[in-house]
XYZ file of C-alpha atoms in Angstrom:
431
model
C 133.560 86.654 60.892
C 132.887 85.066 64.258
C 133.683 87.257 67.267
C 136.599 86.373 69.323
C 135.938 86.495 73.087
C 138.455 87.628 75.641
C 138.683 85.011 78.316
C 139.962 87.494 80.756
C 136.867 89.638 80.429
C 134.553 86.763 81.904
C 136.840 86.787 85.075
C 135.817 90.241 86.078
C 132.141 90.452 84.764
C 129.057 88.181 83.952
C 128.944 86.786 80.488
C 128.267 89.259 77.736
C 125.007 87.719 76.981
C 123.685 88.529 80.319
C 124.485 92.202 79.785
C 122.736 92.211 76.398
C 119.625 90.700 78.038
C 119.575 93.603 80.516
C 119.995 96.147 77.860
C 116.965 94.471 75.859
C 114.676 94.900 78.866
C 111.431 96.960 78.160
C 111.602 100.702 78.526
C 109.229 100.725 81.557
C 111.727 98.180 83.434
C 114.723 100.493 82.629
C 112.736 103.588 83.615
C 111.336 102.271 86.911
C 114.768 100.907 87.773
C 116.237 104.520 87.338
C 113.391 105.864 89.550
C 114.364 103.441 92.294
C 117.889 104.176 91.884
C 117.256 108.085 92.415
C 114.832 107.498 95.260
C 117.121 104.920 97.127
C 119.858 107.437 96.817
C 117.700 110.034 98.683
C 116.511 107.530 101.150
C 119.927 106.113 102.058
C 121.471 109.274 102.657
C 119.256 109.449 105.641
C 118.913 105.860 106.744
C 122.170 104.729 107.899
C 122.438 107.938 109.907
C 119.023 107.660 111.531
C 119.733 105.243 114.393
C 122.480 107.366 115.669
C 120.523 110.652 115.204
C 117.801 108.886 117.416
C 119.871 107.199 119.858
C 122.848 109.559 120.460
C 121.276 112.917 119.521
C 117.636 112.609 120.555
C 118.334 110.030 123.352
C 115.930 107.470 122.201
C 116.086 103.751 123.152
C 116.483 100.493 121.198
C 112.915 99.764 121.779
C 111.857 103.104 120.473
C 113.744 102.450 117.444
C 111.905 99.225 116.990
C 108.576 101.135 117.336
C 109.585 103.633 114.886
C 110.766 101.394 112.153
C 108.252 98.583 112.776
C 105.316 100.911 112.773
C 106.370 102.683 109.571
C 106.844 99.481 107.604
C 103.625 97.881 108.893
C 101.547 101.015 108.129
C 102.961 101.153 104.551
C 101.808 97.568 103.830
C 98.170 98.375 104.383
C 98.343 100.931 101.508
C 100.355 98.355 99.490
C 97.258 96.257 99.513
C 94.881 98.874 98.586
C 97.084 100.398 95.920
C 97.536 97.039 94.283
C 94.136 96.021 94.361
C 92.926 99.434 92.853
C 95.609 99.542 90.268
C 94.037 96.158 89.009
C 90.653 97.562 89.257
C 91.244 100.556 87.179
C 94.285 99.238 85.161
C 96.137 102.430 86.252
C 99.571 102.164 87.923
C 101.435 105.195 87.005
C 99.495 107.833 89.097
C 99.818 105.591 92.251
C 103.609 105.327 91.652
C 103.957 109.055 91.118
C 101.818 109.911 94.267
C 103.872 107.438 96.366
C 107.374 108.638 95.356
C 106.089 112.083 95.686
C 104.957 111.932 99.253
C 108.125 110.272 100.395
C 110.225 113.028 98.702
C 108.344 115.813 100.501
C 108.521 114.197 104.090
C 112.208 113.266 104.299
C 113.858 116.580 104.664
C 111.807 117.489 107.732
C 113.486 114.673 109.752
C 116.410 117.085 110.340
C 114.092 119.464 112.282
C 112.874 116.795 114.726
C 113.460 117.427 118.439
C 112.096 114.120 119.764
C 111.588 110.461 118.691
C 107.803 110.714 118.298
C 108.186 113.408 115.662
C 110.603 111.103 113.747
C 107.841 108.480 114.044
C 105.284 110.597 112.371
C 107.710 111.606 109.610
C 108.710 108.094 109.041
C 105.161 107.015 108.942
C 104.409 109.535 106.203
C 107.517 108.456 104.273
C 106.630 104.832 104.326
C 102.961 105.499 103.432
C 104.467 106.920 100.258
C 106.199 103.482 99.731
C 102.878 101.701 100.494
C 101.133 103.671 97.835
C 103.845 103.037 95.114
C 105.290 99.598 95.835
C 102.665 97.035 94.424
C 101.376 99.117 91.401
C 105.148 99.425 90.532
C 106.002 95.875 90.688
C 102.804 94.899 88.840
C 103.876 97.515 86.150
C 107.292 95.891 85.878
C 105.675 92.299 85.693
C 103.211 93.637 83.069
C 105.985 94.979 80.969
C 108.058 91.782 80.595
C 107.607 88.447 79.169
C 107.148 85.539 81.809
C 110.531 84.079 81.050
C 112.352 87.241 81.878
C 110.647 88.259 85.023
C 113.428 87.112 87.205
C 115.914 89.074 85.121
C 113.587 92.132 85.208
C 113.101 91.982 88.897
C 116.765 91.290 89.484
C 117.850 94.197 87.432
C 115.354 96.624 89.246
C 116.665 95.495 92.658
C 120.184 95.981 91.437
C 119.460 99.597 90.359
C 117.717 100.174 93.730
C 120.625 98.931 95.395
C 123.079 101.055 93.255
C 121.046 104.182 94.508
C 121.624 102.785 98.153
C 125.384 102.755 97.419
C 125.295 106.287 96.021
C 123.367 107.580 98.987
C 125.437 106.535 101.975
C 128.698 107.667 99.946
C 126.927 111.161 99.862
C 126.227 110.984 103.566
C 129.676 110.059 104.574
C 131.182 112.958 102.651
C 128.766 115.517 103.929
C 128.958 114.235 107.520
C 132.740 113.969 107.359
C 132.961 117.496 106.069
C 130.293 118.978 108.542
C 130.711 117.342 111.755
C 133.176 118.752 114.144
C 132.912 115.618 116.485
C 132.669 112.707 113.919
C 131.976 110.330 117.010
C 128.721 112.423 117.696
C 127.571 114.860 115.117
C 124.985 117.576 116.323
C 121.353 117.821 115.192
C 122.177 120.854 113.111
C 124.778 118.842 111.123
C 122.526 115.889 110.667
C 119.753 118.467 109.452
C 121.947 119.631 106.767
C 122.646 116.227 105.495
C 118.965 115.399 105.518
C 118.047 118.417 103.349
C 120.320 117.272 100.494
C 118.475 114.015 100.458
C 115.313 115.847 98.786
C 117.495 116.457 95.572
C 117.589 113.013 93.895
C 113.977 112.271 94.918
C 112.738 115.142 92.880
C 114.778 113.891 89.905
C 112.989 110.542 90.239
C 109.683 112.415 89.926
C 110.637 113.850 86.700
C 111.663 110.374 85.349
C 108.185 108.938 86.127
C 106.461 111.784 84.406
C 108.510 111.639 81.182
C 109.791 108.062 80.724
C 107.285 105.795 82.532
C 104.350 104.559 80.423
C 100.959 103.257 81.421
C 100.561 99.667 80.154
C 97.351 97.701 80.433
C 97.920 94.025 81.572
C 96.761 91.314 79.121
C 93.490 90.047 80.184
C 93.082 86.444 81.348
C 89.822 84.341 80.263
C 87.233 84.577 82.921
C 83.971 82.951 83.402
C 80.670 85.216 83.551
C 80.162 84.219 87.205
C 83.899 85.298 88.209
C 83.206 88.631 86.291
C 79.945 89.212 88.146
C 81.283 88.288 91.538
C 84.476 90.504 91.330
C 86.012 90.179 94.663
C 86.122 93.030 97.309
C 89.429 94.364 98.598
C 89.002 92.433 101.825
C 87.823 89.257 100.179
C 90.545 89.204 97.395
C 92.759 86.742 99.393
C 90.153 84.147 99.069
C 90.426 84.284 95.321
C 94.034 82.962 95.397
C 94.758 79.359 95.687
C 96.018 77.562 98.773
C 99.585 77.224 97.538
C 100.081 80.943 97.262
C 98.271 81.632 100.467
C 100.774 79.117 102.013
C 103.762 81.017 100.620
C 102.427 84.129 102.264
C 102.137 82.533 105.757
C 105.505 81.253 105.445
C 106.674 84.787 104.535
C 104.986 86.069 107.633
C 107.071 83.700 109.780
C 110.241 84.636 108.055
C 109.491 88.302 108.561
C 109.126 87.838 112.244
C 113.065 87.235 112.169
C 113.457 90.143 109.662
C 113.391 93.202 111.965
C 114.822 96.516 110.902
C 118.392 96.718 109.566
C 118.856 99.686 112.054
C 119.643 97.097 114.673
C 122.311 95.633 112.444
C 123.994 99.208 112.105
C 123.851 99.553 116.116
C 125.336 96.264 116.478
C 128.202 97.225 113.999
C 128.726 100.371 116.262
C 128.997 98.215 119.207
C 131.815 96.130 117.361
C 133.827 99.354 117.088
C 132.816 100.932 113.913
C 132.509 104.897 114.518
C 129.038 106.509 113.486
C 130.781 108.513 110.756
C 132.034 105.314 108.972
C 128.671 103.683 109.188
C 127.548 105.034 105.754
C 130.667 103.414 104.318
C 129.629 100.102 105.876
C 126.002 100.583 104.404
C 127.415 101.364 100.999
C 129.459 98.102 100.916
C 126.393 96.134 101.913
C 124.722 97.599 98.776
C 127.583 97.117 96.397
C 127.431 93.356 97.399
C 123.596 93.632 96.882
C 123.918 95.068 93.326
C 126.568 92.419 92.211
C 124.400 89.558 93.610
C 120.953 91.054 92.407
C 122.178 91.012 88.840
C 123.246 87.488 89.064
C 120.560 86.216 91.432
C 117.377 87.389 89.385
C 118.696 85.603 86.210
C 119.634 82.620 88.165
C 116.102 82.316 89.365
C 114.899 82.002 85.849
C 117.342 79.124 85.336
C 117.357 76.840 88.235
C 113.971 77.934 89.873
C 112.710 80.551 92.340
C 112.215 78.132 95.250
C 115.668 76.856 95.441
C 117.305 80.277 95.481
C 115.025 81.654 98.066
C 115.665 78.659 100.381
C 119.361 79.204 100.011
C 119.053 82.942 100.712
C 116.990 82.334 103.886
C 119.262 79.750 105.243
C 122.120 82.235 104.742
C 120.202 84.970 106.395
C 119.774 82.768 109.481
C 123.517 82.021 109.623
C 124.411 85.723 109.319
C 122.210 86.804 112.107
C 123.682 83.981 114.215
C 126.939 85.566 113.387
C 125.787 89.043 114.613
C 125.017 87.427 117.924
C 128.565 87.155 118.627
C 130.390 89.874 116.636
C 133.124 91.759 118.448
C 135.430 93.363 115.869
C 134.970 95.892 113.144
C 136.345 93.350 110.480
C 133.957 90.707 111.491
C 131.093 93.149 111.237
C 132.209 94.162 107.693
C 132.476 90.495 106.663
C 128.918 89.671 108.047
C 127.434 92.693 106.096
C 128.928 91.290 102.973
C 127.464 88.034 103.380
C 124.127 89.682 104.414
C 124.359 91.390 100.900
C 124.233 88.002 99.199
C 121.058 87.008 100.892
C 119.446 90.040 99.386
C 120.625 89.025 95.822
C 119.390 85.492 96.197
C 115.950 86.202 97.491
C 114.567 89.707 96.473
C 114.135 89.323 92.685
C 113.176 85.588 93.081
C 110.430 86.255 95.669
C 108.754 88.840 93.401
C 109.173 86.794 90.357
C 107.713 83.734 92.113
C 104.619 85.850 93.082
C 104.098 86.782 89.517
C 104.151 83.276 88.533
C 101.922 81.972 90.953
C 98.910 84.240 90.129
C 97.175 85.334 87.007
C 97.910 88.734 85.500
C 94.668 90.130 86.135
C 95.235 89.836 89.788
C 98.958 90.542 89.918
C 98.588 93.988 91.581
C 96.605 92.605 94.249
C 98.868 89.637 94.706
C 101.848 91.997 95.169
C 99.739 93.945 97.671
C 99.218 90.804 99.760
C 102.986 89.933 99.387
C 103.815 93.261 100.794
C 101.241 93.068 103.432
C 102.530 89.564 104.650
C 105.738 91.463 105.183
C 104.190 94.594 106.710
C 101.951 92.813 109.355
C 104.998 90.922 110.612
C 107.807 93.664 110.286
C 106.240 95.665 113.288
C 106.220 92.709 115.842
C 109.623 91.791 114.433
C 111.123 95.137 115.191
C 109.393 95.282 118.566
C 110.534 91.743 119.505
C 114.067 92.513 118.580
C 114.185 95.939 120.248
C 112.406 94.512 123.428
C 114.712 91.339 123.630
C 117.698 93.611 123.062
C 116.737 95.973 125.771
C 115.959 93.457 128.303
C 117.901 90.278 127.520
C 120.853 91.624 125.335
C 121.882 91.759 121.824
C 123.063 88.167 121.571
C 119.697 86.794 122.529
C 117.801 88.994 120.093
C 119.890 87.939 117.217
C 119.895 84.269 118.079
C 115.942 84.563 118.209
C 115.904 85.905 114.738
C 118.216 83.212 113.470
C 116.255 80.361 114.865
C 112.702 81.633 113.378
C 114.463 82.294 109.867
C 115.683 78.817 109.729
C 112.445 77.199 110.509
C 110.812 79.305 107.856
C 113.402 78.336 105.188
C 112.485 74.583 105.685
C 108.779 75.314 105.601
C 109.278 76.980 102.336
C 110.177 73.782 100.871
C 106.285 72.725 101.154
C 105.447 75.441 98.529
C 104.877 73.929 95.117
C 105.976 76.395 92.267
C 104.121 76.196 89.035
C 105.924 74.831 86.090
C 107.029 78.215 84.752
C 108.252 79.341 88.095
C 110.046 76.182 89.052
C 112.520 76.367 86.096
C 111.980 78.398 82.873
C 112.936 76.756 79.581
C 113.965 79.351 77.212
C 113.660 78.908 73.624
C 115.876 81.723 72.551
C 118.405 81.829 75.270
């Protein structure tokens, strides 16, 4: 007998067929998604409080904040390239994933004992190096574990679980800081330290999931000529082995990333609009709730309508949101802008990674993700320096308008990238 659908159910959630497709994702995708959830819960206990720990407790400036966040992300990207390359070369991804998550989990609790911003810089560098070691091999293992027509779905689900952890973490931070802080407008260093120590617990659970649930998977080999096998590229030469279309995408990504400075500046802007530091974790959790919902839909949507269309729409939305942050003056407006900002992530994060996987052969996928992360990393340092410097010397309005203009230019340049047939729109035979 045919199953009778409840029409009211579809008003509150995506179609049941979408949830069934998520449930049928391979074990590795589900396990790595759980790892990201736990690790992000750990990281995001700390992140929304870090700008105020730096500026209000340690006395750092917006420019110092830009140095810390920009340097940390850029340094990690160099390791993303090397880790991706060697995970292709040795066809081993799991060890790099474990080492990367392990390094980050060890470093984070020490932030609570920092007495100056340079110490925070060193600890953030170590934390982000862990991210650099794990990111490209992890993304490549996700791509290796799923069929091409489900890559958008897999990366969208992975990002959604990552963002779910980023909802849980700030809520834990809010409860702890609300309970511990005598002055909720300006918590003490000791109160921050206690919160940062709690952040190590979910990270340790993530390591156990990697050990017991994640399985190594060798990528399917592609046909190579004897000449290409004999002349296997060195790490520094590997970008020349990708076609011009992929390299064009990376260049455009670098330009967009110049507008994509640290989200810590958005949190500072929200505080200027009237949101007290103790409530910032709630705002951060709200942002990631929107990211979760939009990522679940966005990844699947990129399989259906095309990666480039979705990324273009997301980048334009990003530019408009940053223009809004230039003029934000009330808490309500800040909440609305953070909600719209969350939609940008859902539209682009899974689609960008799926597009990278589509544009390159499987045997070079780890290196391709390394270059993808490097393109972001080499630009995020100057992006954060520019935003911090413009903010400090010319004001926050000018800094955010600069980012909006650059992002809009990059969005229209993206239209020159030519997706391959299976990345423009997937035709499913069993949808």
